[in-house]
Amino acid sequence: HQPQPQPQPQQSNRENTKPQVYHFESIFHIFLLDLHLEIYHEKQKYLRCGIHSLNNLFQTPEFFNHQYLDSIVRQFDQRPVNNDYGERWLGDYDLRILIEAIKRQGYSVRQINVYNGEPLQNLPWDSYFGLLLNINGAHWFTIKYLNGFYYNLDSTFRKPSQIGKKDALIDYLIYLIQKFKDVYIFAVFL
């Protein structure tokens, strides 16, 4: 057998050097930009805003439930009522329980210390999985970046409330800090 001569590549100008895949990738990218996922928003029941804020944070129905958080409470304190971590079955879970539940999913939590002058404008908002907020030590809710916008997923709201882009988020957080006596902001990240 004699080797067959290989065809020589044709000379082409720069305009024809783009691979065909480039066009497909552009179409695929445009498709992804138009794709909007449904936002999961769990509503308030009992004193379980902590559970609802976690499920809204992870965008999964009933991923966390009172049995799971109660089991974490029991690891910290065996008393069924009047403990420092949460009222079993009813909810009203302490920050330590919510943080422990988040950590068990492989995430970290860091408090954003707004009262000691930590500037909100300089934080890496795009790197956070979401925000867990507490108002006056009484109510937990989540803010999460979804479909290109930040949303307040407060379980007492009828539906998710669109906040907007990063600048609108910062303005909204400043508004909350000015309106309420105590606002605690926790960044959740990998």
Short mmCIF file of C-alpha atoms in Angstrom, two decimals:
data_model
loop_
_atom_site.label_atom_id
_atom_site.label_comp_id
_atom_site.label_asym_id
_atom_site.label_seq_id
_atom_site.Cartn_x
_atom_site.Cartn_y
_atom_site.Cartn_z
CA HIS A 1 0.00 0.00 0.00
CA GLN A 2 1.15 3.42 -0.85
CA PRO A 3 0.13 6.24 1.47
CA GLN A 4 -2.55 8.45 0.04
CA PRO A 5 -1.66 12.10 -0.23
CA GLN A 6 -3.38 14.22 2.39
CA PRO A 7 -5.45 17.13 1.10
CA GLN A 8 -3.79 20.46 1.68
CA PRO A 9 -5.65 23.00 3.77
CA GLN A 10 -7.12 25.78 1.76
CA GLN A 11 -5.87 29.28 2.27
CA SER A 12 -8.57 31.54 3.65
CA ASN A 13 -8.89 35.11 4.72
CA ARG A 14 -9.38 36.12 8.40
CA GLU A 15 -13.14 36.46 8.04
CA ASN A 16 -13.52 32.75 7.31
CA THR A 17 -11.26 31.51 10.11
CA LYS A 18 -13.96 31.52 12.80
CA PRO A 19 -15.05 27.98 13.55
CA GLN A 20 -18.71 27.10 13.02
CA VAL A 21 -18.97 26.34 16.74
CA TYR A 22 -18.64 30.05 17.50
CA HIS A 23 -22.06 30.71 16.00
CA PHE A 24 -23.61 27.85 17.98
CA GLU A 25 -22.03 29.07 21.22
CA SER A 26 -23.41 32.54 20.60
CA ILE A 27 -26.92 31.17 20.09
CA PHE A 28 -26.55 28.98 23.20
CA HIS A 29 -25.36 31.96 25.26
CA ILE A 30 -28.34 34.04 24.13
CA PHE A 31 -30.63 31.15 25.05
CA LEU A 32 -29.12 31.02 28.55
CA LEU A 33 -29.58 34.76 29.00
CA ASP A 34 -33.26 34.40 28.15
CA LEU A 35 -33.74 31.44 30.51
CA HIS A 36 -35.53 32.53 33.68
CA LEU A 37 -35.93 29.97 36.40
CA GLU A 38 -38.98 29.98 38.62
CA ILE A 39 -38.29 31.52 42.02
CA TYR A 40 -39.18 29.38 45.02
CA HIS A 41 -40.87 31.39 47.79
CA GLU A 42 -41.98 29.65 50.97
CA LYS A 43 -44.70 31.37 53.02
CA GLN A 44 -44.80 31.93 56.78
CA LYS A 45 -46.24 29.26 59.12
CA TYR A 46 -46.12 29.42 62.92
CA LEU A 47 -42.84 30.99 64.16
CA ARG A 48 -40.83 29.22 61.49
CA CYS A 49 -39.37 32.17 59.61
CA GLY A 50 -35.92 30.65 60.17
CA ILE A 51 -36.91 27.46 58.34
CA HIS A 52 -38.61 29.43 55.56
CA SER A 53 -35.58 31.69 55.14
CA LEU A 54 -33.32 28.62 54.77
CA ASN A 55 -35.60 26.97 52.22
CA ASN A 56 -35.84 30.25 50.31
CA LEU A 57 -32.06 30.61 50.48
CA PHE A 58 -31.49 27.12 49.06
CA GLN A 59 -34.48 27.46 46.67
CA THR A 60 -35.76 24.00 47.64
CA PRO A 61 -39.22 23.22 49.05
CA GLU A 62 -39.02 21.74 52.53
CA PHE A 63 -35.28 21.06 52.25
CA PHE A 64 -35.16 22.12 55.89
CA ASN A 65 -38.02 21.27 58.25
CA HIS A 66 -38.75 21.68 61.94
CA GLN A 67 -37.74 18.08 62.72
CA TYR A 68 -34.28 18.67 61.26
CA LEU A 69 -33.75 21.99 63.05
CA ASP A 70 -35.21 20.56 66.27
CA SER A 71 -32.60 17.77 66.08
CA ILE A 72 -29.88 20.44 65.94
CA VAL A 73 -31.49 22.26 68.90
CA ARG A 74 -31.40 18.98 70.91
CA GLN A 75 -27.65 18.72 70.25
CA PHE A 76 -27.18 22.13 71.87
CA ASP A 77 -29.82 21.93 74.63
CA GLN A 78 -31.99 18.99 75.75
CA ARG A 79 -34.74 21.11 77.32
CA PRO A 80 -37.91 20.84 75.19
CA VAL A 81 -39.04 24.42 75.97
CA ASN A 82 -37.51 27.65 77.23
CA ASN A 83 -34.07 26.90 75.88
CA ASP A 84 -31.81 29.42 74.17
CA TYR A 85 -31.92 27.87 70.70
CA GLY A 86 -35.54 27.59 69.60
CA GLU A 87 -38.96 26.38 70.60
CA ARG A 88 -39.32 22.84 69.34
CA TRP A 89 -42.04 22.31 66.75
CA LEU A 90 -43.07 26.00 66.79
CA GLY A 91 -39.77 27.32 65.52
CA ASP A 92 -38.31 30.67 66.59
CA TYR A 93 -34.80 29.33 65.97
CA ASP A 94 -31.69 31.06 67.18
CA LEU A 95 -28.96 32.22 64.80
CA ARG A 96 -26.63 29.44 66.01
CA ILE A 97 -29.11 26.79 64.83
CA LEU A 98 -29.55 28.41 61.40
CA ILE A 99 -25.78 28.77 60.95
CA GLU A 100 -25.23 25.15 61.95
CA ALA A 101 -27.86 24.00 59.42
CA ILE A 102 -26.14 26.06 56.68
CA LYS A 103 -22.68 24.74 57.61
CA ARG A 104 -23.95 21.15 57.40
CA GLN A 105 -24.69 21.86 53.73
CA GLY A 106 -21.06 22.84 53.12
CA TYR A 107 -21.52 26.63 53.22
CA SER A 108 -19.97 29.30 55.43
CA VAL A 109 -21.63 32.27 57.09
CA ARG A 110 -20.09 35.65 57.83
CA GLN A 111 -21.77 38.57 59.56
CA ILE A 112 -21.57 41.87 57.71
CA ASN A 113 -20.84 44.31 60.51
CA VAL A 114 -22.70 47.42 59.37
CA TYR A 115 -22.68 49.01 62.83
CA ASN A 116 -18.88 49.12 62.95
CA GLY A 117 -18.60 50.93 59.64
CA GLU A 118 -18.11 48.03 57.23
CA PRO A 119 -18.86 49.72 53.88
CA LEU A 120 -21.61 47.94 51.98
CA GLN A 121 -20.38 49.29 48.63
CA ASN A 122 -17.08 47.35 48.82
CA LEU A 123 -18.43 43.88 49.55
CA PRO A 124 -18.23 41.07 46.95
CA TRP A 125 -22.02 40.76 46.55
CA ASP A 126 -21.76 38.63 43.40
CA SER A 127 -19.76 35.96 45.23
CA TYR A 128 -22.39 35.34 47.92
CA PHE A 129 -24.81 32.41 47.73
CA GLY A 130 -27.35 34.64 49.44
CA LEU A 131 -28.04 36.83 52.45
CA LEU A 132 -29.77 35.88 55.67
CA LEU A 133 -31.20 38.87 57.55
CA ASN A 134 -32.71 39.34 60.98
CA ILE A 135 -34.80 42.35 61.92
CA ASN A 136 -34.87 43.40 65.60
CA GLY A 137 -34.04 39.87 66.73
CA ALA A 138 -37.57 38.81 65.79
CA HIS A 139 -37.78 37.87 62.12
CA TRP A 140 -35.55 36.05 59.61
CA PHE A 141 -35.68 36.43 55.84
CA THR A 142 -33.52 35.85 52.78
CA ILE A 143 -32.25 38.08 50.00
CA LYS A 144 -30.98 36.18 46.98
CA TYR A 145 -29.67 36.96 43.50
CA LEU A 146 -31.88 35.15 40.97
CA ASN A 147 -32.50 35.66 37.25
CA GLY A 148 -30.25 38.73 37.16
CA PHE A 149 -31.82 40.59 40.11
CA TYR A 150 -31.75 40.58 43.90
CA TYR A 151 -35.03 39.50 45.52
CA ASN A 152 -36.38 39.80 49.03
CA LEU A 153 -37.85 36.36 49.76
CA ASP A 154 -39.44 37.30 53.09
CA SER A 155 -41.87 34.54 54.03
CA THR A 156 -44.43 37.10 55.24
CA PHE A 157 -44.66 38.58 51.72
CA ARG A 158 -47.34 37.35 49.34
CA LYS A 159 -44.69 36.87 46.62
CA PRO A 160 -40.97 37.57 46.10
CA SER A 161 -40.16 41.27 45.97
CA GLN A 162 -37.65 42.30 43.32
CA ILE A 163 -35.04 44.67 44.74
CA GLY A 164 -32.98 45.20 41.59
CA LYS A 165 -29.28 45.18 40.80
CA LYS A 166 -26.32 45.66 43.18
CA ASP A 167 -26.81 49.43 43.70
CA ALA A 168 -30.49 48.92 44.51
CA LEU A 169 -29.55 46.13 46.96
CA ILE A 170 -27.14 48.44 48.78
CA ASP A 171 -29.78 51.20 48.91
CA TYR A 172 -32.35 48.70 50.23
CA LEU A 173 -30.00 47.45 52.97
CA ILE A 174 -29.24 51.05 54.00
CA TYR A 175 -33.01 51.72 54.11
CA LEU A 176 -33.52 48.70 56.42
CA ILE A 177 -30.66 49.78 58.69
CA GLN A 178 -32.16 53.26 59.01
CA LYS A 179 -35.75 52.06 59.49
CA PHE A 180 -35.25 49.33 62.12
CA LYS A 181 -33.46 49.40 65.46
CA ASP A 182 -31.38 46.26 64.80
CA VAL A 183 -30.61 44.74 61.42
CA TYR A 184 -28.27 41.77 61.26
CA ILE A 185 -26.95 40.77 57.84
CA PHE A 186 -25.21 37.45 57.24
CA ALA A 187 -23.52 36.55 53.97
CA VAL A 188 -23.72 32.87 52.99
CA PHE A 189 -20.99 31.58 50.66
CA LEU A 190 -19.09 28.47 49.64
#
